[in-house]
Amino acid sequence: MTQFKVGDRSISFEPGVRLVASSTVVGPMEAAGPLGRYFDKVLPDTKYGEKCWEGTESKMLQEAIKTVIQNANLQERDVDVLITSDLLNQLTASSYAVRERPINHLGVYSACAGFAEGIIIAGMALCGGFVGKAVVGVSSHHGSAERQYRFPMELGVQRPPWAQWTVTGAGAACLSSPAADSPVVTRATLGRVVDYGVKDAYDMGVAMAPAAADTIEAHLRDFGLTGEYYDLILTGDLGRYGLEVLRQLLTRRGIELNTQLDDCGALIYDPNTQDVHSGGSGLGCAAVVFNGYILKQIRQGRLRKVLVVCTGALHSPVRIKQNESIPTIAHAISVEVKQG
Amino acid sequence: MTQFKVGDRSISFEPGVRLVASSTVVGPMEAAGPLGRYFDKVLPDTKYGEKCWEGTESKMLQEAIKTVIQNANLQERDVDVLITSDLLNQLTASSYAVRERPINHLGVYSACAGFAEGIIIAGMALCGGFVGKAVVGVSSHHGSAERQYRFPMELGVQRPPWAQWTVTGAGAACLSSPAADSPVVTRATLGRVVDYGVKDAYDMGVAMAPAAADTIEAHLRDFGLTGEYYDLILTGDLGRYGLEVLRQLLTRRGIELNTQLDDCGALIYDPNTQDVHSGGSGLGCAAVVFNGYILKQIRQGRLRKVLVVCTGALHSPVRIKQNESIPTIAHAISVEVKQG
């Protein structure tokens, strides 16, 4: 009965779940970065006509969902399930984005690993024959995230050099089954909650690196692959410091990646001209880099096999004040162009 | 390919996903209520040796998960996926409960509809052949929920008569496929986000009643059933006021339930001796009433067909301060004893 279970941690979607369409909405700062030209829509400012950032984030997510449905040449009623995630307490951005929409909704949370978690659940729903079309949409917003997780921006608290910048962005993907066309999601590896004891709410990239190493190792083991199988192994939002820690952790575990290892948070901003310290973070980071930049590279044949490892810091400001450390998780999905 | 999709909103798990085992952990007040004897474990006090309620809630959830795995005669390593949910910002209780456990984890959020959402995702994973064993565990705690959503209890703010009491409880279910034995989860109907404009953070039951009506109507329509098909239609945590509103909404929609309609929040406390106003609420409410009381009624043959409609208020204190109303959702699962 468990014909799609692989090893301890993984599942196979063979022949694959098709990525029909994608969409991205970003803020002005993300548009000014090196990947700016790959994004579908750029907000004129960080408020976007709303009185508060929480409202802006919902509006961005709503637009990303609307756009991906259009890009897939579908109507809202054709979508059997919409899976969303965001960082705001009680999935606030999600709940208000889909409020009163005639669409079945599942909310998921694994912090910035939410995009991959959504794809995994959508993949099971599609591949298992429970739905015909699914949309996964996620978002983050610098303003709403900073005041919730750290300090209100107006306070002007100095950020340490290892801090990351929460991406203002929403990304969505529309998936269908069967895999009539490329690219397809072929495999997934589920995360486990890892905690190496980091207590600094600015040091998310380093906190999450062990979870990424754990999931990459499990993925390669479960499928009997070496790192070279992939053209690119791309983590979600470790930033430059976190990426360096991940490289070291993988080396210690005997995993030498000749393949390219990179991170969405290290790619999205220009460190020379944009004051973001270690790089980008947030659910929007992996979602817009993957749905904007990477998927276009795949569609144009520049990449054929990519492992996307979305990393999440399951950070609770309340627990940090109670002297607790930050649990983390990473979920991985592989996206491939099928031969033939 | 969509052999398990039914109507617009529903899925079928035929022949059904087996409910192998369940577990419940409750606080002293829940144990003192009319269902007290049905719960597995009772905490000696609301702190349970922890310094803060967030820690207590994690410990309760951890015990519910550990106990359900024991009750199913399994080891932790036999469980392919653990799906959890709770009410604390960023799924705090969940993340700390499963931290450093060697178990694949998916976090879900639909407020107090989280138990049903977890069962739906577990059902798809099992029935689709992606996993062999799944555990769904959820929790809530009166102390941690009150200070996050409303006021710290120490402040002694007077609660209006329509307020509900967040249940201190954790419940877990272990599921497997195929359905070798009863009881089984046979059907599910996915919720949509409904908002009738309620802005009172104490009036959750009334806010959620429209979502429950919407999902019950969709369920009966999708499967071509009348309410009499079920021995019991049980909502999660509407409380007495919310249940009354639900009855009226169903009548207006032409749905006359000769079948028994009841609510976990209305059942768990004794209104004559326990000062809980409209009844119980919280993720733990449906989880302990279902896994403790209802499932035992089913196993003893007193109930054969039950529709469990978990109701969630997607309430954000930040958005309420911004003059927004409360979006709500309800997910339904049907649990049956198979003939034969």
mmCIF file of C-alpha atoms in Angstrom, chain A residues 196 205-206 208-214 216-217 235 238-257 261:
data_model
loop_
_atom_site.group_PDB
_atom_site.id
_atom_site.type_symbol
_atom_site.label_atom_id
_atom_site.label_comp_id
_atom_site.label_asym_id
_atom_site.label_seq_id
_atom_site.Cartn_x
_atom_site.Cartn_y
_atom_site.Cartn_z
ATOM 1 C CA TYR A 196 21.344 23.041 17.951
ATOM 2 C CA GLY A 205 20.573 31.249 9.110
ATOM 3 C CA VAL A 206 23.039 29.538 11.421
ATOM 4 C CA MET A 208 18.611 26.534 10.405
ATOM 5 C CA ALA A 209 21.778 25.171 8.753
ATOM 6 C CA PRO A 210 21.728 21.901 10.793
ATOM 7 C CA ALA A 211 18.126 21.218 9.703
ATOM 8 C CA ALA A 212 19.145 21.750 6.057
ATOM 9 C CA ALA A 213 22.136 19.400 6.429
ATOM 10 C CA ASP A 214 19.904 16.784 8.091
ATOM 11 C CA ILE A 216 19.840 16.924 2.450
ATOM 12 C CA GLU A 217 21.621 13.926 3.968
ATOM 13 C CA THR A 235 18.311 26.196 0.348
ATOM 14 C CA LEU A 238 20.137 30.526 5.220
ATOM 15 C CA GLY A 239 21.844 33.698 4.033
ATOM 16 C CA ARG A 240 25.596 33.866 3.477
ATOM 17 C CA TYR A 241 26.610 32.894 7.025
ATOM 18 C CA GLY A 242 24.126 30.059 7.235
ATOM 19 C CA LEU A 243 25.192 28.751 3.828
ATOM 20 C CA GLU A 244 28.811 28.650 4.976
ATOM 21 C CA VAL A 245 27.802 26.708 8.107
ATOM 22 C CA LEU A 246 25.786 24.293 5.948
ATOM 23 C CA ARG A 247 28.829 23.643 3.715
ATOM 24 C CA GLN A 248 30.895 22.783 6.781
ATOM 25 C CA LEU A 249 28.185 20.538 8.280
ATOM 26 C CA LEU A 250 27.830 18.630 5.000
ATOM 27 C CA THR A 251 31.604 18.169 4.732
ATOM 28 C CA ARG A 252 31.710 16.771 8.271
ATOM 29 C CA ARG A 253 28.992 14.298 7.313
ATOM 30 C CA GLY A 254 31.081 13.211 4.340
ATOM 31 C CA ILE A 255 28.837 14.861 1.775
ATOM 32 C CA GLU A 256 31.002 16.664 -0.773
ATOM 33 C CA LEU A 257 28.794 18.549 -3.163
ATOM 34 C CA LEU A 261 25.029 24.593 -3.575
#
